[in-house]
């Protein structure tokens, strides 16, 4: 008896697990989108840095609400987009009725009898539940990523003391998976319905969560201490969405379904249009927080995939698969020699002496200074990579040493500069400004003018790196550069050149002009 019970339970689990995998496959563009968000917010250093300063921007009143709105839009799309892919829905869709179409026709063909087989019951249940679970998981990932960022940088508060990011995320996933079990879901649903005035309770919870989220935002003082409030707000956003999806039947009884689905789909298409516009005018992207740009870019690829799948179903072709295969083959064989990223190597016009001769001359030019001092430092600088953080760090170290020695650090002690990625950019900006002043016999300082727009910052490097150097590059990477790598069509500046233009503008604005003014 015990063995048969175990075998039966294992059989039911096998059915449940196979059905879950099948539904995840049906929602694979949602899974890909969530995986991309997870990798970006948990494993890429620069985006993890951005989480720490999301609530510290001058435009906080716009930055965080925009980020949350985009996350909520993504969640609603993940929840509802798969409905359009069922035959009883897409067969009636035409381009003139797409906006406002109610993709719930497949529910009418389900067997609602009580004595259905477990395999059928779990299939119907997961068809409704898995998209909601994936959408909620997206919001959980973004919330716990803030906790993960605080943990990585040692910012201790109540949340990091009691919660481990990885364990918390795992518990969220397990809890959401339990909702995919139809019998457990039905049990919890019945418990809730036994409460008096369940409609009022659900409404009160939703309104209460929104009020708390808004209240936490108004308490922001743009400091690291507020990261806990940001984490809590994102968690409450996930709870708000989950409570809404679990009571969606009642919600849709009170509002127009045409407006509900039309608004969701219109929001996704609007994001796609905005992404296309930003690719034509990438400088506009620098006005938007990089995290919001990241969500816009990934969500646009999600919507593009949705259009291909829906169109493919209408013409009875696996259009998305065809496009992906053709794109891979094109980038591998047809556009492999594209000059979009290839550098044209040119022989330098500068006459460089050998390293041995250079060292001799470098020492001879400083012979008197060396002999007059008991200790004469000779510095060889190598800066690590790491994006803007590495660039700012190397630039600040150079600036500090230059000011501390009244310029002799650069003129006398600095032998060589090298670096990788962001560190090399910080080196280059410092060298360009210091060398320009030296060649023109001008006085310069890397200290920030106290009468400037940012008197709280000590160094010009900090002002330069206040600029948003990531948004344009993200738009270029996931938009025009991706298009170019597949099609080889049109000529435009790649993301590296766009970033270089930004560096030049910032360098000219905050360093060279200061030199000419005599600061």
Coordinates of C-alpha atoms in Angstrom, one line a residue:
X1 CA 0.0 0.0 0.0
X2 CA 2.8 2.4 0.9
X3 CA 4.7 1.6 -2.2
X4 CA 1.7 2.1 -4.5
X5 CA 1.1 5.5 -2.8
X6 CA 4.6 6.5 -3.5
X7 CA 4.4 5.4 -7.1
X8 CA 1.1 7.2 -7.6
X9 CA 2.5 10.4 -6.1
X10 CA 5.6 10.1 -8.3
X11 CA 3.4 9.6 -11.3
X12 CA 1.3 12.7 -10.5
X13 CA 4.6 14.7 -10.0
X14 CA 5.8 13.5 -13.4
X15 CA 2.6 14.6 -15.1
X16 CA 2.8 18.0 -13.3
X17 CA 6.5 18.5 -14.1
X18 CA 6.1 17.6 -17.8
X19 CA 3.1 19.9 -18.0
X20 CA 5.1 22.7 -16.4
X21 CA 7.9 22.3 -18.9
X22 CA 5.4 22.3 -21.8
X23 CA 3.9 25.6 -20.5
X24 CA 7.3 27.2 -20.1
X25 CA 8.0 26.3 -23.7
X26 CA 4.7 28.0 -24.7
X27 CA 5.9 31.1 -22.8
X28 CA 9.5 30.9 -24.0
X29 CA 9.8 34.5 -25.1
X30 CA 8.7 35.5 -21.5
X31 CA 11.2 33.1 -20.0
X32 CA 13.9 34.6 -22.3
X33 CA 12.9 38.1 -21.2
X34 CA 13.0 37.2 -17.5
X35 CA 16.4 35.5 -17.8
X36 CA 17.8 38.5 -19.5
X37 CA 16.6 40.8 -16.7
X38 CA 18.0 38.4 -14.1
X39 CA 21.5 38.2 -15.7
X40 CA 21.6 42.0 -16.1
X41 CA 20.5 42.9 -12.6
X42 CA 22.3 40.1 -10.7
X43 CA 25.5 39.4 -12.6
X44 CA 26.6 42.5 -14.6
X45 CA 28.6 44.9 -12.3
X46 CA 27.6 48.1 -14.1
X47 CA 23.9 47.4 -13.9
X48 CA 24.3 46.3 -10.2
X49 CA 25.9 49.7 -9.6
X50 CA 23.0 51.4 -11.2
X51 CA 20.6 49.8 -8.8
X52 CA 22.4 51.4 -5.9
X53 CA 21.9 54.9 -7.3
X54 CA 18.5 54.5 -8.9
X55 CA 16.8 56.5 -6.0
X56 CA 19.7 59.0 -5.8
X57 CA 19.2 60.8 -9.1
X58 CA 18.2 64.5 -9.2
X59 CA 15.2 63.5 -11.2
X60 CA 14.1 60.9 -8.7
X61 CA 10.5 61.9 -9.0
X62 CA 10.6 60.7 -12.6
X63 CA 13.3 58.0 -12.5
X64 CA 11.9 55.4 -10.1
X65 CA 8.2 55.8 -11.1
X66 CA 9.2 55.3 -14.8
X67 CA 11.3 52.3 -13.9
X68 CA 8.4 50.8 -11.9
X69 CA 5.8 51.6 -14.6
X70 CA 8.0 49.8 -17.2
X71 CA 8.3 46.8 -14.9
X72 CA 4.6 46.7 -14.3
X73 CA 4.0 47.0 -18.1
X74 CA 6.4 44.1 -18.7
X75 CA 4.5 42.0 -16.1
X76 CA 1.1 42.7 -17.6
X77 CA 2.4 41.8 -21.1
X78 CA 4.0 38.5 -19.8
X79 CA 0.7 37.7 -18.2
X80 CA -1.5 38.3 -21.2
X81 CA 0.6 38.0 -24.4
X82 CA 0.5 34.1 -24.4
X83 CA -3.3 34.2 -24.7
X84 CA -3.0 35.6 -28.2
X85 CA -1.2 32.4 -29.4
X86 CA -4.1 30.0 -28.9
X87 CA -5.9 29.0 -32.0
X88 CA -9.4 30.1 -30.8
X89 CA -8.0 33.5 -30.3
X90 CA -5.6 34.2 -33.2
X91 CA -7.9 32.8 -35.8
X92 CA -10.3 35.8 -35.2
X93 CA -7.6 38.4 -34.9
X94 CA -7.2 40.9 -37.8
X95 CA -4.9 43.9 -37.8
X96 CA -7.9 46.3 -37.6
X97 CA -9.2 44.6 -34.4
X98 CA -5.9 43.7 -32.7
X99 CA -6.1 46.6 -30.3
X100 CA -9.0 45.9 -28.0
X101 CA -9.4 42.2 -29.0
X102 CA -10.3 40.0 -26.0
X103 CA -8.0 37.0 -26.1
X104 CA -10.1 34.8 -23.8
X105 CA -12.0 32.7 -26.4
X106 CA -10.0 29.6 -25.6
X107 CA -11.6 29.4 -22.1
X108 CA -14.9 28.6 -23.7
X109 CA -13.6 25.3 -25.1
X110 CA -12.3 24.0 -21.8
X111 CA -14.0 21.1 -20.0
X112 CA -15.2 22.4 -16.7
X113 CA -16.6 19.2 -15.3
X114 CA -15.6 18.3 -11.8
X115 CA -14.4 14.8 -12.5
X116 CA -11.7 15.5 -15.1
X117 CA -8.4 13.6 -15.2
X118 CA -5.5 15.1 -13.3
X119 CA -3.4 15.5 -16.5
X120 CA -6.2 17.6 -18.0
X121 CA -6.9 19.5 -14.9
X122 CA -3.2 20.5 -14.4
X123 CA -2.9 21.4 -18.0
X124 CA -5.9 23.8 -17.9
X125 CA -4.7 25.2 -14.6
X126 CA -1.2 25.9 -15.7
X127 CA -2.4 27.5 -18.9
X128 CA -3.9 30.2 -16.7
X129 CA -1.4 30.2 -13.9
X130 CA 2.1 30.0 -15.4
X131 CA 2.0 33.4 -17.2
X132 CA 0.9 35.0 -14.0
X133 CA 3.6 33.2 -12.1
X134 CA 6.3 34.3 -14.6
X135 CA 5.1 37.9 -14.5
X136 CA 5.2 37.9 -10.7
X137 CA 8.7 36.3 -10.8
X138 CA 9.9 39.1 -12.9
X139 CA 8.9 41.6 -10.2
X140 CA 10.4 39.4 -7.5
X141 CA 13.7 39.2 -9.4
X142 CA 13.9 43.0 -9.8
X143 CA 13.1 43.5 -6.1
X144 CA 15.5 41.0 -4.7
X145 CA 18.2 42.3 -7.1
X146 CA 18.3 45.5 -4.9
X147 CA 18.9 43.3 -1.9
X148 CA 21.6 41.5 -3.8
X149 CA 23.3 44.8 -4.7
X150 CA 23.2 46.0 -1.1
X151 CA 24.7 42.7 0.0
X152 CA 27.5 42.9 -2.5
X153 CA 28.5 46.4 -1.5
X154 CA 28.2 45.7 2.3
X155 CA 25.3 48.2 2.8
X156 CA 23.9 46.7 6.0
X157 CA 20.3 47.3 7.1
X158 CA 17.4 45.3 8.5
X159 CA 16.7 43.6 5.2
X160 CA 20.2 42.4 4.5
X161 CA 20.6 41.2 8.1
X162 CA 17.6 38.8 8.0
X163 CA 17.4 38.0 4.3
X164 CA 19.9 36.3 2.0
X165 CA 19.3 37.3 -1.7
X166 CA 19.8 33.9 -3.3
X167 CA 17.8 32.0 -0.6
X168 CA 15.0 34.6 -0.8
X169 CA 14.8 34.3 -4.5
X170 CA 14.7 30.5 -4.3
X171 CA 11.9 30.6 -1.7
X172 CA 9.9 33.0 -4.0
X173 CA 10.3 30.6 -6.9
X174 CA 9.3 27.6 -4.8
X175 CA 6.3 29.5 -3.4
X176 CA 5.2 30.5 -6.9
X177 CA 5.6 27.0 -8.2
X178 CA 3.3 25.7 -5.5
X179 CA 0.5 27.8 -7.0
X180 CA 0.9 25.8 -10.2
X181 CA -0.5 22.7 -8.4
X182 CA -4.3 22.9 -9.1
X183 CA -5.4 21.1 -5.9
X184 CA -3.3 23.3 -3.6
X185 CA -4.4 26.4 -5.5
X186 CA -8.0 25.4 -5.2
X187 CA -7.6 24.7 -1.5
X188 CA -6.0 28.2 -0.9
X189 CA -8.7 29.8 -3.0
X190 CA -11.5 28.2 -1.0
X191 CA -9.9 29.3 2.2
X192 CA -9.9 32.9 0.9
X193 CA -13.5 32.7 -0.3
X194 CA -14.7 31.6 3.2
X195 CA -13.7 34.9 4.5
X196 CA -16.5 37.4 4.7
X197 CA -16.5 40.3 2.2
X198 CA -13.7 38.8 0.1
X199 CA -14.2 41.4 -2.6
X200 CA -13.7 44.2 -0.1
X201 CA -10.6 42.5 1.4
X202 CA -9.0 42.1 -2.1
X203 CA -9.7 45.7 -3.0
X204 CA -8.4 47.0 0.3
X205 CA -5.2 45.0 0.0
X206 CA -4.5 46.4 -3.5
X207 CA -5.3 50.0 -2.6
X208 CA -3.2 49.6 0.7
X209 CA -0.2 48.3 -1.2
X210 CA -0.3 51.2 -3.7
X211 CA -0.6 53.8 -0.9
X212 CA 2.4 52.2 0.9
X213 CA 4.5 52.2 -2.3
X214 CA 3.7 55.9 -3.0
X215 CA 4.4 56.7 0.7
X216 CA 7.8 55.0 0.7
X217 CA 8.7 57.0 -2.4
X218 CA 7.8 60.3 -0.8
X219 CA 10.2 59.5 2.1
X220 CA 13.2 59.2 -0.2
X221 CA 16.1 61.5 0.7
X222 CA 18.4 60.3 -2.1
X223 CA 20.8 58.5 0.2
X224 CA 22.0 54.9 0.5
X225 CA 19.8 54.5 3.6
X226 CA 16.7 54.7 1.3
X227 CA 17.7 51.6 -0.6
X228 CA 15.8 49.6 2.0
X229 CA 12.6 51.6 1.1
X230 CA 13.3 51.0 -2.6
X231 CA 13.6 47.3 -2.0
X232 CA 10.4 47.2 0.0
X233 CA 8.6 49.3 -2.6
X234 CA 9.6 46.8 -5.3
X235 CA 8.5 43.9 -3.1
X236 CA 5.1 45.5 -2.5
X237 CA 4.8 46.1 -6.3
X238 CA 5.2 42.3 -6.8
X239 CA 2.6 41.6 -4.1
X240 CA 0.2 44.2 -5.7
X241 CA 0.5 42.5 -9.1
X242 CA 0.1 39.0 -7.6
X243 CA -3.1 40.1 -5.7
X244 CA -4.4 41.6 -8.9
X245 CA -3.8 38.6 -11.0
X246 CA -5.3 36.2 -8.5
X247 CA -8.5 38.3 -8.4
X248 CA -8.4 39.1 -12.1
X249 CA -11.9 37.5 -12.8
X250 CA -13.5 39.9 -10.4
X251 CA -11.5 42.9 -11.6
X252 CA -12.5 42.3 -15.2
X253 CA -16.2 42.1 -14.2
X254 CA -16.0 45.8 -13.2
X255 CA -14.0 47.2 -16.1
X256 CA -14.2 46.9 -19.9
X257 CA -12.2 43.9 -21.1
X258 CA -11.6 45.7 -24.5
X259 CA -10.1 48.6 -22.7
X260 CA -8.1 46.3 -20.3
X261 CA -6.5 44.3 -23.1
X262 CA -6.2 47.2 -25.5
X263 CA -4.3 49.3 -22.9
X264 CA -1.9 46.4 -22.2
X265 CA -1.1 45.7 -25.9
X266 CA -1.0 49.4 -26.7
X267 CA 1.6 50.0 -23.9
X268 CA 3.8 47.3 -25.4
X269 CA 3.6 48.7 -28.9
X270 CA 4.2 52.2 -27.6
X271 CA 7.4 51.0 -25.9
X272 CA 8.5 49.4 -29.2
X273 CA 7.8 52.6 -31.1
X274 CA 9.8 54.6 -28.5
X275 CA 12.7 52.2 -28.8
X276 CA 12.7 52.6 -32.6
X277 CA 12.7 56.4 -32.2
X278 CA 15.6 56.3 -29.7
X279 CA 17.6 54.3 -32.2
X280 CA 17.2 57.1 -34.8
X281 CA 17.9 59.8 -32.1
X282 CA 20.2 58.0 -29.6
X283 CA 21.1 61.2 -27.7
X284 CA 17.6 61.3 -26.3
X285 CA 18.4 58.0 -24.5
X286 CA 20.9 59.8 -22.3
X287 CA 18.1 61.7 -20.7
X288 CA 16.6 58.4 -19.4
X289 CA 17.9 56.2 -16.6
X290 CA 19.9 53.2 -18.0
X291 CA 17.8 50.7 -16.1
X292 CA 14.7 52.0 -17.7
X293 CA 16.4 52.0 -21.1
X294 CA 17.4 48.3 -20.4
X295 CA 13.8 47.4 -19.8
X296 CA 12.6 49.3 -22.8
X297 CA 15.2 47.6 -25.1
X298 CA 14.5 44.1 -23.8
X299 CA 10.7 44.7 -23.8
X300 CA 10.9 45.9 -27.4
X301 CA 12.6 42.7 -28.5
X302 CA 9.9 40.8 -26.6
X303 CA 7.2 42.7 -28.5
X304 CA 9.0 42.2 -31.8
X305 CA 9.0 38.4 -31.1
X306 CA 5.3 38.6 -30.2
X307 CA 4.5 40.2 -33.6
X308 CA 6.6 37.5 -35.4
X309 CA 4.9 34.7 -33.5
X310 CA 1.4 36.1 -34.1
X311 CA 2.0 36.8 -37.7
X312 CA 3.5 33.3 -38.1
X313 CA 0.5 31.7 -36.7
X314 CA -1.8 33.6 -39.0
X315 CA 0.2 32.5 -42.1
X316 CA 0.9 29.0 -40.6
X317 CA 4.7 29.4 -40.6
X318 CA 7.2 29.3 -37.6
X319 CA 8.2 32.9 -38.5
X320 CA 10.2 33.6 -35.3
X321 CA 12.2 30.5 -35.6
X322 CA 12.9 31.3 -39.3
X323 CA 14.0 34.8 -38.5
X324 CA 16.3 33.6 -35.6
X325 CA 17.9 30.9 -37.8
X326 CA 18.3 33.3 -40.8
X327 CA 19.7 36.0 -38.5
X328 CA 22.3 33.6 -37.0
X329 CA 23.4 32.4 -40.4
X330 CA 23.5 35.9 -41.8
X331 CA 25.7 37.2 -38.9
X332 CA 27.9 34.2 -39.1
X333 CA 28.5 34.1 -42.8
X334 CA 27.1 37.1 -44.7
X335 CA 27.8 40.0 -42.4
X336 CA 30.9 38.5 -40.8
X337 CA 33.2 40.9 -42.6
X338 CA 31.1 44.0 -41.9
X339 CA 33.1 47.1 -41.2
X340 CA 30.6 48.2 -38.5
X341 CA 32.9 47.1 -35.7
X342 CA 36.1 46.4 -37.6
X343 CA 38.9 48.9 -37.1
X344 CA 41.0 50.1 -39.9
X345 CA 44.6 49.7 -38.8
X346 CA 46.8 52.6 -39.9
X347 CA 50.5 53.0 -39.5
X348 CA 51.2 55.7 -37.0
X349 CA 52.7 59.0 -38.2
X350 CA 54.4 59.6 -34.9
X351 CA 58.1 58.9 -34.7
X352 CA 58.6 56.8 -31.6
X353 CA 62.0 56.2 -30.0
X354 CA 62.8 52.8 -28.6
X355 CA 61.8 52.0 -25.0
X356 CA 65.4 52.0 -24.0
X357 CA 66.1 55.4 -25.5
X358 CA 62.9 56.8 -24.0
X359 CA 63.8 55.7 -20.5
X360 CA 67.3 57.3 -20.8
X361 CA 65.9 60.6 -22.0
X362 CA 63.1 60.5 -19.3
X363 CA 65.7 60.2 -16.6
X364 CA 68.1 62.7 -18.1
X365 CA 65.3 65.3 -18.3
X366 CA 64.8 64.9 -14.6
X367 CA 68.4 64.5 -13.5
X368 CA 68.6 67.6 -11.4
X369 CA 65.3 66.9 -9.7
X370 CA 66.2 63.3 -9.0
X371 CA 69.6 64.3 -7.5
X372 CA 68.2 67.0 -5.3
X373 CA 65.8 64.6 -3.5
X374 CA 66.4 61.7 -1.2
X375 CA 63.4 59.8 -2.6
X376 CA 62.1 60.2 -6.1
X377 CA 59.0 58.1 -7.0
X378 CA 58.7 56.7 -10.4
X379 CA 55.1 55.7 -11.1
X380 CA 53.8 53.2 -13.7
X381 CA 50.0 53.3 -13.6
X382 CA 47.8 50.3 -14.7
X383 CA 44.0 50.9 -14.2
X384 CA 41.6 48.0 -14.1
X385 CA 38.4 47.8 -16.1
X386 CA 34.9 48.0 -14.8
X387 CA 32.9 50.6 -16.8
X388 CA 32.2 54.1 -15.3
X389 CA 33.1 53.0 -11.8
X390 CA 36.6 52.1 -12.9
X391 CA 36.9 55.2 -15.0
X392 CA 35.9 57.5 -12.2
X393 CA 38.2 55.8 -9.7
X394 CA 41.3 56.1 -11.9
X395 CA 40.4 59.7 -12.8
X396 CA 39.9 60.6 -9.1
X397 CA 43.2 59.0 -8.1
X398 CA 45.1 61.0 -10.8
X399 CA 43.3 64.2 -9.8
X400 CA 44.1 63.8 -6.2
X401 CA 47.8 63.1 -6.8
X402 CA 48.0 66.0 -9.3
X403 CA 46.5 68.5 -6.9
X404 CA 48.4 67.1 -3.9
X405 CA 51.8 67.6 -5.7
X406 CA 50.8 70.8 -7.5
X407 CA 51.2 69.1 -10.9
X408 CA 54.6 67.5 -10.3
X409 CA 53.0 64.1 -10.2
X410 CA 52.3 64.4 -13.9
X411 CA 55.3 66.5 -15.0
X412 CA 58.0 64.6 -13.0
X413 CA 56.9 61.3 -11.6
X414 CA 54.5 59.7 -14.0
X415 CA 56.4 57.3 -16.4
X416 CA 53.5 55.4 -18.1
X417 CA 49.8 54.9 -18.2
X418 CA 47.9 51.8 -19.2
X419 CA 44.5 50.4 -18.5
X420 CA 41.6 48.3 -19.6
X421 CA 38.1 49.3 -20.5
X422 CA 36.7 52.0 -18.2
X423 CA 40.0 52.4 -16.4
X424 CA 41.8 53.4 -19.7
X425 CA 39.1 56.0 -20.3
X426 CA 39.7 57.6 -16.9
X427 CA 43.5 57.6 -17.7
X428 CA 42.9 59.1 -21.1
X429 CA 40.7 61.9 -19.9
X430 CA 43.2 62.9 -17.2
X431 CA 46.2 62.7 -19.6
X432 CA 44.4 64.7 -22.3
X433 CA 43.6 67.6 -19.9
X434 CA 47.0 67.6 -18.1
X435 CA 49.0 67.3 -21.3
X436 CA 47.0 70.0 -23.0
X437 CA 47.7 72.4 -20.2
X438 CA 51.4 71.5 -20.2
X439 CA 51.8 72.0 -24.0
X440 CA 50.1 75.4 -23.8
X441 CA 51.9 76.5 -20.6
X442 CA 48.6 77.0 -18.9
X443 CA 47.6 76.5 -15.3
X444 CA 45.0 73.9 -14.6
X445 CA 43.3 72.3 -11.7
X446 CA 41.2 69.2 -11.4
X447 CA 39.3 70.6 -8.4
X448 CA 35.7 71.6 -8.9
X449 CA 34.8 75.3 -8.8
X450 CA 32.7 75.9 -5.6
X451 CA 30.6 78.4 -7.5
X452 CA 29.6 75.8 -10.2
X453 CA 26.4 73.9 -10.5
X454 CA 27.7 71.1 -8.3
X455 CA 29.5 72.7 -5.4
X456 CA 29.2 69.5 -3.3
X457 CA 31.6 67.7 -5.6
X458 CA 35.4 68.1 -5.0
X459 CA 36.7 67.1 -8.4
X460 CA 35.8 67.7 -12.0
X461 CA 36.0 64.0 -12.6
X462 CA 32.9 63.5 -10.4
X463 CA 31.0 66.1 -12.5
X464 CA 32.0 64.3 -15.8
X465 CA 30.9 60.9 -14.5
X466 CA 27.5 62.3 -13.4
X467 CA 26.7 62.1 -17.1
X468 CA 24.8 59.1 -18.4
X469 CA 27.2 57.2 -20.5
X470 CA 25.3 53.9 -20.6
X471 CA 21.8 54.6 -22.1
X472 CA 23.0 55.4 -25.6
X473 CA 25.3 52.4 -25.7
X474 CA 22.4 50.1 -24.5
X475 CA 20.1 51.4 -27.2
X476 CA 22.9 50.9 -29.8
X477 CA 23.8 47.4 -28.6
X478 CA 20.2 46.0 -28.5
X479 CA 18.9 48.1 -31.5
X480 CA 20.8 49.5 -34.4
X481 CA 24.0 47.4 -33.8
X482 CA 22.0 44.2 -33.6
X483 CA 20.1 45.1 -36.8
X484 CA 23.4 46.0 -38.5
X485 CA 25.1 42.7 -37.4
X486 CA 22.2 40.8 -39.1
X487 CA 21.4 42.8 -42.2
X488 CA 24.5 44.9 -43.0
X489 CA 22.2 47.6 -44.2
X490 CA 22.7 51.3 -43.8
X491 CA 25.7 53.2 -42.3
X492 CA 25.5 54.7 -38.8
X493 CA 27.7 55.2 -35.8
X494 CA 28.1 52.1 -33.6
X495 CA 27.6 52.1 -29.9
X496 CA 31.4 52.5 -29.3
X497 CA 31.5 55.7 -31.5
X498 CA 28.4 57.1 -29.8
X499 CA 30.1 56.6 -26.4
X500 CA 33.3 58.2 -27.7
X501 CA 31.3 61.2 -28.8
X502 CA 29.8 61.5 -25.3
X503 CA 33.2 61.3 -23.7
X504 CA 34.6 64.1 -26.0
X505 CA 31.6 66.4 -25.2
X506 CA 32.0 65.9 -21.5
X507 CA 35.7 66.3 -21.6
X508 CA 35.5 69.5 -23.5
X509 CA 32.7 70.9 -21.4
X510 CA 34.1 70.2 -17.9
X511 CA 37.9 70.2 -18.4
X512 CA 39.2 72.0 -21.4
X513 CA 36.9 75.0 -21.0
X514 CA 37.8 75.2 -17.3
X515 CA 41.5 75.4 -18.4
X516 CA 40.8 78.3 -20.8
X517 CA 38.9 80.2 -18.2
X518 CA 41.8 79.9 -15.8
X519 CA 40.1 77.9 -13.1

